[in-house]
Every structure is written in structure tokens, then in C-alpha cells.
Short mmCIF file of C-alpha atoms and ligand atoms in Angstrom, two decimals:
data_model
loop_
_atom_site.label_atom_id
_atom_site.label_comp_id
_atom_site.label_asym_id
_atom_site.label_seq_id
_atom_site.Cartn_x
_atom_site.Cartn_y
_atom_site.Cartn_z
CA LEU A 1 45.17 97.16 161.94
CA SER A 2 44.22 100.69 163.43
CA ALA A 3 45.58 104.08 162.49
CA LEU A 4 49.34 104.81 164.13
CA LYS A 5 50.52 107.97 164.64
CA PRO A 6 54.05 108.88 162.77
CA LEU A 7 56.63 107.93 165.44
CA ALA A 8 54.95 104.41 165.82
CA LEU A 9 54.72 103.80 162.28
CA LYS A 10 58.68 104.75 162.30
CA ASN A 11 59.23 101.99 164.96
CA THR A 12 57.47 99.51 163.16
CA PHE A 13 59.58 100.03 160.20
CA LYS A 14 62.87 99.76 162.47
CA LYS A 15 61.61 96.74 163.86
CA ARG A 16 60.87 94.99 160.48
CA LEU A 17 63.86 96.09 158.43
CA GLU A 18 66.47 96.17 160.87
CA PRO A 19 67.62 92.70 159.74
CA PHE A 20 67.93 93.89 156.20
CA TYR A 21 69.10 97.77 156.75
CA SER A 22 71.15 100.10 158.84
CA VAL A 23 68.92 102.41 160.92
CA GLY A 24 69.73 105.07 158.87
CA GLU A 25 68.51 103.80 155.92
CA ILE A 26 65.33 102.54 157.12
CA TYR A 27 64.60 106.11 158.57
CA SER A 28 65.41 107.35 154.94
CA PHE A 29 63.18 104.83 153.48
CA PHE A 30 60.39 105.92 156.17
CA GLU A 31 60.72 109.49 155.21
CA ILE A 32 60.67 109.07 151.49
CA LEU A 33 57.84 106.74 151.75
CA VAL A 34 55.46 109.34 154.11
CA GLU A 35 56.26 112.22 151.92
CA LYS A 36 55.22 110.39 148.81
CA THR A 37 52.27 108.43 150.62
CA ASP A 38 50.60 110.90 152.66
CA GLY A 39 52.50 114.31 152.15
CA LEU A 40 54.09 114.27 155.43
CA SER A 41 57.46 116.37 156.12
CA ARG A 42 60.03 115.86 158.58
CA SER A 43 58.60 118.34 160.79
CA ASP A 44 54.97 116.57 160.51
CA ILE A 45 56.78 113.36 161.57
CA ILE A 46 58.39 115.28 164.47
CA VAL A 47 55.11 116.60 165.87
CA ASN A 48 53.57 113.24 165.64
CA ARG A 49 50.04 114.34 165.34
CA ILE A 50 48.45 112.68 161.96
CA ASP A 51 47.14 109.53 161.81
CA LEU A 52 48.26 106.99 159.44
CA ASP A 53 46.90 103.79 157.77
CA PRO A 54 49.38 101.09 158.51
CA ASP A 55 47.67 98.68 155.79
CA VAL A 56 48.95 101.57 153.29
CA TYR A 57 52.47 100.79 154.15
CA GLU A 58 52.42 97.17 154.53
CA GLN A 59 53.28 96.43 150.89
CA ALA A 60 56.16 99.12 151.29
CA ILE A 61 57.67 97.20 154.15
CA LYS A 62 57.16 93.82 152.25
CA ARG A 63 58.92 95.08 149.20
CA LEU A 64 61.99 96.76 151.25
CA GLU A 65 62.30 93.06 153.55
CA ALA A 66 62.82 91.24 149.86
CA ARG A 67 65.57 94.20 149.15
CA GLU A 68 63.75 95.88 146.23
CA PRO A 69 65.32 99.26 145.72
CA ILE A 70 63.34 102.06 147.14
CA GLN A 71 63.46 103.97 143.69
CA TYR A 72 60.98 101.16 142.34
CA ILE A 73 59.04 101.16 145.28
CA VAL A 74 58.20 104.81 145.07
CA GLY A 75 58.37 104.80 141.42
CA GLU A 76 60.52 108.01 140.77
CA THR A 77 63.73 109.43 141.38
CA ILE A 78 65.57 112.75 141.24
CA PHE A 79 68.42 113.06 138.47
CA TYR A 80 70.14 116.05 137.61
CA ASN A 81 67.38 118.15 139.77
CA LEU A 82 64.85 116.45 137.45
CA PRO A 83 62.40 113.64 138.05
CA PHE A 84 62.49 110.40 136.46
CA LYS A 85 59.87 107.61 136.53
CA THR A 86 61.93 104.62 137.51
CA ASP A 87 60.74 101.03 137.55
CA LYS A 88 62.30 97.56 136.71
CA ARG A 89 62.35 98.30 133.00
CA ALA A 90 65.61 100.36 133.29
CA LEU A 91 68.81 100.86 135.68
CA ILE A 92 68.13 103.29 138.16
CA PRO A 93 69.95 106.35 137.40
CA ARG A 94 73.20 106.91 139.66
CA PRO A 95 74.97 110.03 141.42
CA GLU A 96 77.87 109.15 139.46
CA THR A 97 76.25 109.71 136.09
CA GLU A 98 74.87 113.36 137.31
CA GLU A 99 78.84 113.88 137.56
CA LEU A 100 79.18 112.60 133.68
CA VAL A 101 76.16 114.61 132.58
CA ASP A 102 77.62 117.82 134.53
CA TRP A 103 81.13 117.43 132.75
CA ILE A 104 79.56 117.23 129.33
CA VAL A 105 77.18 120.18 130.07
CA GLN A 106 80.28 122.05 131.32
CA GLU A 107 82.02 121.73 128.37
CA ASN A 108 79.46 121.97 125.46
CA ALA A 109 77.29 124.92 126.61
CA ASN A 110 75.80 127.23 123.60
CA THR A 111 76.59 125.08 120.91
CA PRO A 112 74.54 123.52 118.35
CA LEU A 113 75.38 119.93 118.80
CA LYS A 114 73.96 116.69 117.43
CA ILE A 115 74.21 114.13 120.19
CA LEU A 116 73.81 110.85 120.87
CA ASP A 117 73.01 108.79 123.87
CA ILE A 118 73.96 104.96 123.70
CA GLY A 119 71.91 102.65 126.24
CA THR A 120 69.60 105.50 127.02
CA GLY A 121 67.66 103.27 130.05
CA SER A 122 65.48 105.44 131.59
CA GLY A 123 66.84 108.22 129.45
CA CYS A 124 67.97 109.92 132.36
CA ILE A 125 71.56 111.07 130.55
CA ALA A 126 69.44 112.09 127.15
CA VAL A 127 66.70 114.35 128.95
CA SER A 128 69.00 116.22 131.25
CA LEU A 129 71.12 117.13 128.50
CA ALA A 130 68.21 117.97 126.63
CA ARG A 131 67.04 120.22 129.46
CA ALA A 132 70.56 122.10 130.15
CA LEU A 133 71.84 122.29 126.22
CA LYS A 134 68.91 124.11 124.90
CA GLN A 135 70.61 124.30 121.50
CA ALA A 136 71.43 120.45 121.09
CA TYR A 137 69.48 117.92 118.88
CA ILE A 138 69.60 114.56 121.09
CA SER A 139 68.89 111.24 119.77
CA ALA A 140 68.97 108.02 122.27
CA ILE A 141 69.17 104.32 121.44
CA ASP A 142 68.55 101.09 123.45
CA VAL A 143 68.30 97.55 122.70
CA SER A 144 65.65 97.13 125.17
CA ASN A 145 62.08 98.21 124.21
CA GLU A 146 60.83 98.44 127.84
CA ALA A 147 63.58 100.91 128.73
CA LEU A 148 62.75 102.72 125.56
CA THR A 149 59.21 103.46 126.56
CA LEU A 150 60.16 104.33 130.01
CA ALA A 151 62.59 106.62 128.69
CA HIS A 152 59.86 108.22 126.23
CA THR A 153 57.60 108.82 129.23
CA ASN A 154 60.65 110.62 131.03
CA ALA A 155 61.16 112.83 128.02
CA ILE A 156 57.54 113.93 127.75
CA GLN A 157 57.32 114.24 131.63
CA ASN A 158 60.33 116.75 131.45
CA GLY A 159 59.28 118.68 128.41
CA VAL A 160 61.51 117.62 126.13
CA SER A 161 61.72 116.14 122.63
CA ILE A 162 64.33 113.27 122.20
CA ASP A 163 64.73 110.88 118.90
CA PHE A 164 64.58 107.51 120.05
CA GLN A 165 65.30 104.41 118.33
CA HIS A 166 65.59 100.92 119.24
CA VAL A 167 69.27 99.55 117.68
CA ASP A 168 71.38 96.75 119.11
CA ILE A 169 74.63 99.02 118.94
CA LEU A 170 76.50 95.64 119.03
CA LYS A 171 75.12 94.59 115.71
CA LYS A 172 73.54 97.29 114.07
CA ASP A 173 75.04 100.04 111.72
CA VAL A 174 74.01 103.40 113.10
CA ASP A 175 74.34 107.10 111.47
CA GLU A 176 77.60 107.93 112.24
CA PHE A 177 77.75 111.51 112.08
CA TYR A 178 77.33 112.99 115.57
CA ASP A 179 79.14 116.23 117.17
CA LEU A 180 79.02 114.17 120.64
CA VAL A 181 78.42 110.76 121.57
CA VAL A 182 77.86 109.61 125.26
CA SER A 183 77.45 106.00 126.66
CA ASN A 184 77.25 104.36 130.03
CA PRO A 185 77.00 101.12 128.42
CA PRO A 186 76.86 98.00 130.66
CA TYR A 187 80.27 97.63 132.04
CA ILE A 188 79.92 94.79 134.86
CA SER A 189 81.51 91.44 134.22
CA TYR A 190 79.81 88.70 135.50
CA GLU A 191 82.69 87.70 137.97
CA GLU A 192 81.64 90.39 139.83
CA LEU A 193 78.01 89.28 140.32
CA GLU A 194 78.74 87.18 143.43
CA SER A 195 80.12 90.31 145.33
CA MET A 196 77.35 92.42 144.48
CA ASP A 197 74.36 93.95 146.60
CA GLU A 198 71.49 91.67 146.09
CA THR A 199 69.28 94.86 145.88
CA VAL A 200 70.67 95.51 142.38
CA THR A 201 71.39 92.14 141.18
CA ALA A 202 67.84 90.66 141.89
CA PHE A 203 65.91 93.71 140.74
CA GLU A 204 67.68 95.80 138.27
CA PRO A 205 67.92 94.51 134.44
CA HIS A 206 70.94 92.42 133.75
CA LEU A 207 71.02 93.31 130.45
CA ALA A 208 71.56 97.10 131.77
CA LEU A 209 74.24 96.16 134.46
CA PHE A 210 76.50 92.95 132.95
CA SER A 211 78.19 92.22 129.77
CA GLN A 212 80.06 89.07 128.70
CA ASP A 213 83.02 91.46 127.36
CA PRO A 214 82.70 94.93 128.82
CA LEU A 215 85.20 96.17 126.68
CA ALA A 216 83.12 94.95 123.76
CA PHE A 217 80.57 98.20 123.86
CA TYR A 218 84.05 100.69 124.27
CA ASN A 219 85.72 98.91 121.03
CA ARG A 220 82.48 99.28 118.91
CA ILE A 221 81.29 102.58 119.76
CA LEU A 222 84.94 103.83 119.22
CA GLN A 223 85.28 101.85 115.86
CA ILE A 224 82.05 103.49 114.69
CA PHE A 225 82.19 107.14 115.68
CA LEU A 226 85.98 107.93 116.25
CA LYS A 227 85.83 108.88 112.29
CA ASN A 228 83.73 111.43 112.52
CA THR A 229 82.40 112.29 115.94
CA THR A 230 84.27 115.07 117.51
CA VAL A 231 83.95 113.96 121.12
CA ILE A 232 82.74 110.68 122.87
CA TYR A 233 82.15 110.69 126.69
CA PHE A 234 82.09 107.53 128.49
CA GLU A 235 81.13 106.16 131.83
CA ILE A 236 83.67 103.35 132.73
CA ASN A 237 84.19 100.60 135.39
CA ASN A 238 87.64 101.32 137.11
CA ARG A 239 88.48 97.64 136.75
CA PHE A 240 88.97 98.27 133.27
CA VAL A 241 91.36 101.30 132.97
CA SER A 242 94.68 99.62 131.72
CA GLU A 243 92.76 97.57 129.22
CA LEU A 244 91.28 100.80 128.06
CA THR A 245 94.05 102.93 127.87
CA ALA A 246 95.78 100.01 125.93
CA LEU A 247 92.79 100.31 123.57
CA LEU A 248 92.99 103.62 123.13
CA GLU A 249 96.90 104.02 122.65
CA LEU A 250 96.29 102.21 119.36
CA LYS A 251 94.44 104.64 117.93
CA SER A 252 95.19 108.16 116.94
CA CYS A 253 93.39 110.15 119.35
CA SER A 254 93.46 111.73 122.65
CA PHE A 255 92.01 110.78 126.04
CA GLU A 256 91.16 111.85 129.47
CA PHE A 257 90.38 109.78 132.36
CA LYS A 258 88.38 111.44 135.08
CA SER A 259 87.81 110.52 138.57
CA ASP A 260 84.03 110.78 140.54
CA VAL A 261 83.60 112.29 143.85
CA ASN A 262 84.66 108.76 145.42
CA ASN A 263 87.87 109.30 143.72
CA ASN A 264 87.36 106.03 141.65
CA VAL A 265 88.44 106.82 138.06
CA ARG A 266 84.83 106.42 136.69
CA PHE A 267 84.51 108.80 133.04
CA LEU A 268 86.37 108.68 129.89
CA LYS A 269 86.51 111.29 127.57
CA VAL A 270 88.05 110.47 123.82
CA TRP A 271 88.59 113.32 120.89
CA LEU A 272 89.84 112.94 117.45
CA THR A 273 93.59 114.25 117.26
CA ARG A 274 93.62 116.30 113.97
C1 SAM B 301 74.46 100.88 132.56
S1 SAM B 301 72.74 100.99 131.86
C2 SAM B 301 72.75 102.90 131.64
C3 SAM B 301 71.35 103.36 131.34
C4 SAM B 301 71.56 104.69 131.21
N1 SAM B 301 72.22 105.74 130.20
C5 SAM B 301 71.92 105.62 132.73
O1 SAM B 301 73.25 105.72 133.01
O2 SAM B 301 71.34 104.98 133.49
C6 SAM B 301 73.12 100.39 129.90
C7 SAM B 301 72.14 100.61 128.90
O3 SAM B 301 72.87 99.66 127.46
C8 SAM B 301 71.39 99.28 127.20
N2 SAM B 301 72.07 97.99 126.19
C9 SAM B 301 72.46 96.84 126.81
N3 SAM B 301 72.93 96.18 125.64
C10 SAM B 301 72.54 97.15 124.50
C11 SAM B 301 73.13 97.20 123.22
N4 SAM B 301 73.72 95.75 122.49
N5 SAM B 301 72.82 98.10 122.21
C12 SAM B 301 72.21 99.16 122.61
N6 SAM B 301 72.12 99.33 124.00
C13 SAM B 301 71.88 98.26 124.95
C14 SAM B 301 70.87 98.53 128.33
O4 SAM B 301 69.36 98.01 127.78
C15 SAM B 301 70.66 99.53 129.55
O5 SAM B 301 69.64 100.36 128.83
#
């Protein structure tokens, strides 16, 4: 195919991808891809002078037609203002999780804390906490070696040092002396799979999304850490708020649920009552 001007290529994107996405989504994919591939800004697109090679974009269009997430196609996303490599080895960092990180940062600045991130995935929580809480010492665990390799790359790329360990939290014993534990565990039940977007279910690791018993992670983490750890922060599935409340009421602890910007109860903080 011969060279195309940006607006002609934008039109190709629209024609090819309209069966799968809204026009707004398609234009946003287009802008992300021309920026990444040819360094074009929005005004470069509008001015419409630069020649682009459509063959270079064909692969991306095919992947988008197959409903692969744009973050895997460009291989990068921004989380808490930091760049993270993204690919099928780990879950794509979500905006809700930025709110969890921000909650922790707001409440724990300027203290030398020993922190553990359970189920670190891409490392987004551990790395952004390390950047924001300069005095913290951060460890992170995951059962997926692939995810840990990606998380390690992300730590290096962002210039932080994190102690990564391969641990199955449901099986193995871990050091239980932390000041702060954070976890965004797999919290989707398999019954929800049917109603989920294919972009998620066909590409993101099921090990990161689903659990036979989504409460198992909360139970286990509370069981291990509620003795010595000052505070535990979780991301949660709002379908399980009442179950989690029942579970917490059996323990001698205080807790607080928090909603995300979309008004879904999404976060939970648990701390010891002394
Ligand atoms: C919902 S993802 C969260 C990833 C990342 N922390 C984030 O917020 O984007 C859950 C993570 O838990 C990990 N995981 C699943 N089962 C685990 C287990 N038994 N022990 C430790 N980690 C586990 C998955 O590999 C995945 O990386």
C-alpha cells in the first residue's frame, strides 16, 4: 500500500474498527498509535501533511480487530504518572488501583515503613509506592514468575529497588512482620466471566482476574497479618461487601470501606484495635 496522510489513515481505522468499538474509542486508539509509532501530535494529525506507511499500522489494526487491549499493543501504560511496561504476562494496571495507591500515599507519607504488596502483577502498586514513599522498604510477591519478571523490569525502568519474591500466598508461609500490607488480589468469581468484556477475558491472565473463592485471599491475608501488621489495604469486589463485613466483624479489628470515583465500594482498610 502507498503512503497515507494522517486523516486518511484515521479514516481507515474508523472503517475497519467500527464493527468493534465506538468512534471515540477508535480515534483514541489512532492517536495513541500514531504518537507511539511516528511521534505525531494531535496538531500533526489535524495539519495532515506527514506521510505515514499504512503497512506499519496493519498489525495494530488486526490486533484491535481481535479485541486485544490497546495497552498490550503499545506495550506501555501510565499509572500514577509513571510509565509501566504492559503485556500478557500481567494484568493491565487500572485507574481504580491508582486511587488505592493515592489513599495509601496520603495516609502514610514521611514514615519509614516496611511494606508488602501481595499479588504485585505488573508491579504498579509496589513501584508507585516506592516512588512516592521515599522512606519505605518495599517487598512484593506473586505466584506468577512471568508477572514477577515484568514487575522487576518496571521497577528498574522507574529507578526503584523492590524485594520481589515468588510466593503462593494461599500456600506458603511468609514473614509476617510488616507495617503495611497492600493487596489487589484476584477478586472476580467465575460466574461473572460470562458478562465480562472479551477484551479482558480473552487476553488478560485469568490467574490475575479470577478466583474459585474470591474471599480466600482476604481470609488468608487477614489470618497471617492481622497479628503484627499495623494496617492492611485491599482493593475489593463490591459484590462481596457484606461477606467481607461479616468476616471482619468476627475479628477484633477496625475497618473502613471506601468508594472509587464511580461510587463503587472498591477499597478496604483494616487495622488492629488495641
Ligand atoms: C488483580 S491482579 C493485581 C495485579 C497488580 N497488583 C495490580 O493491581 O494491577 C492479582 C495478582 O495476584 C497474583 N496471584 C494470584 N494468585 C496468587 C497467589 N496464590 N499468591 C500470590 N499471588 C497470586 C496474580 O498473578 C496477579 O498478579
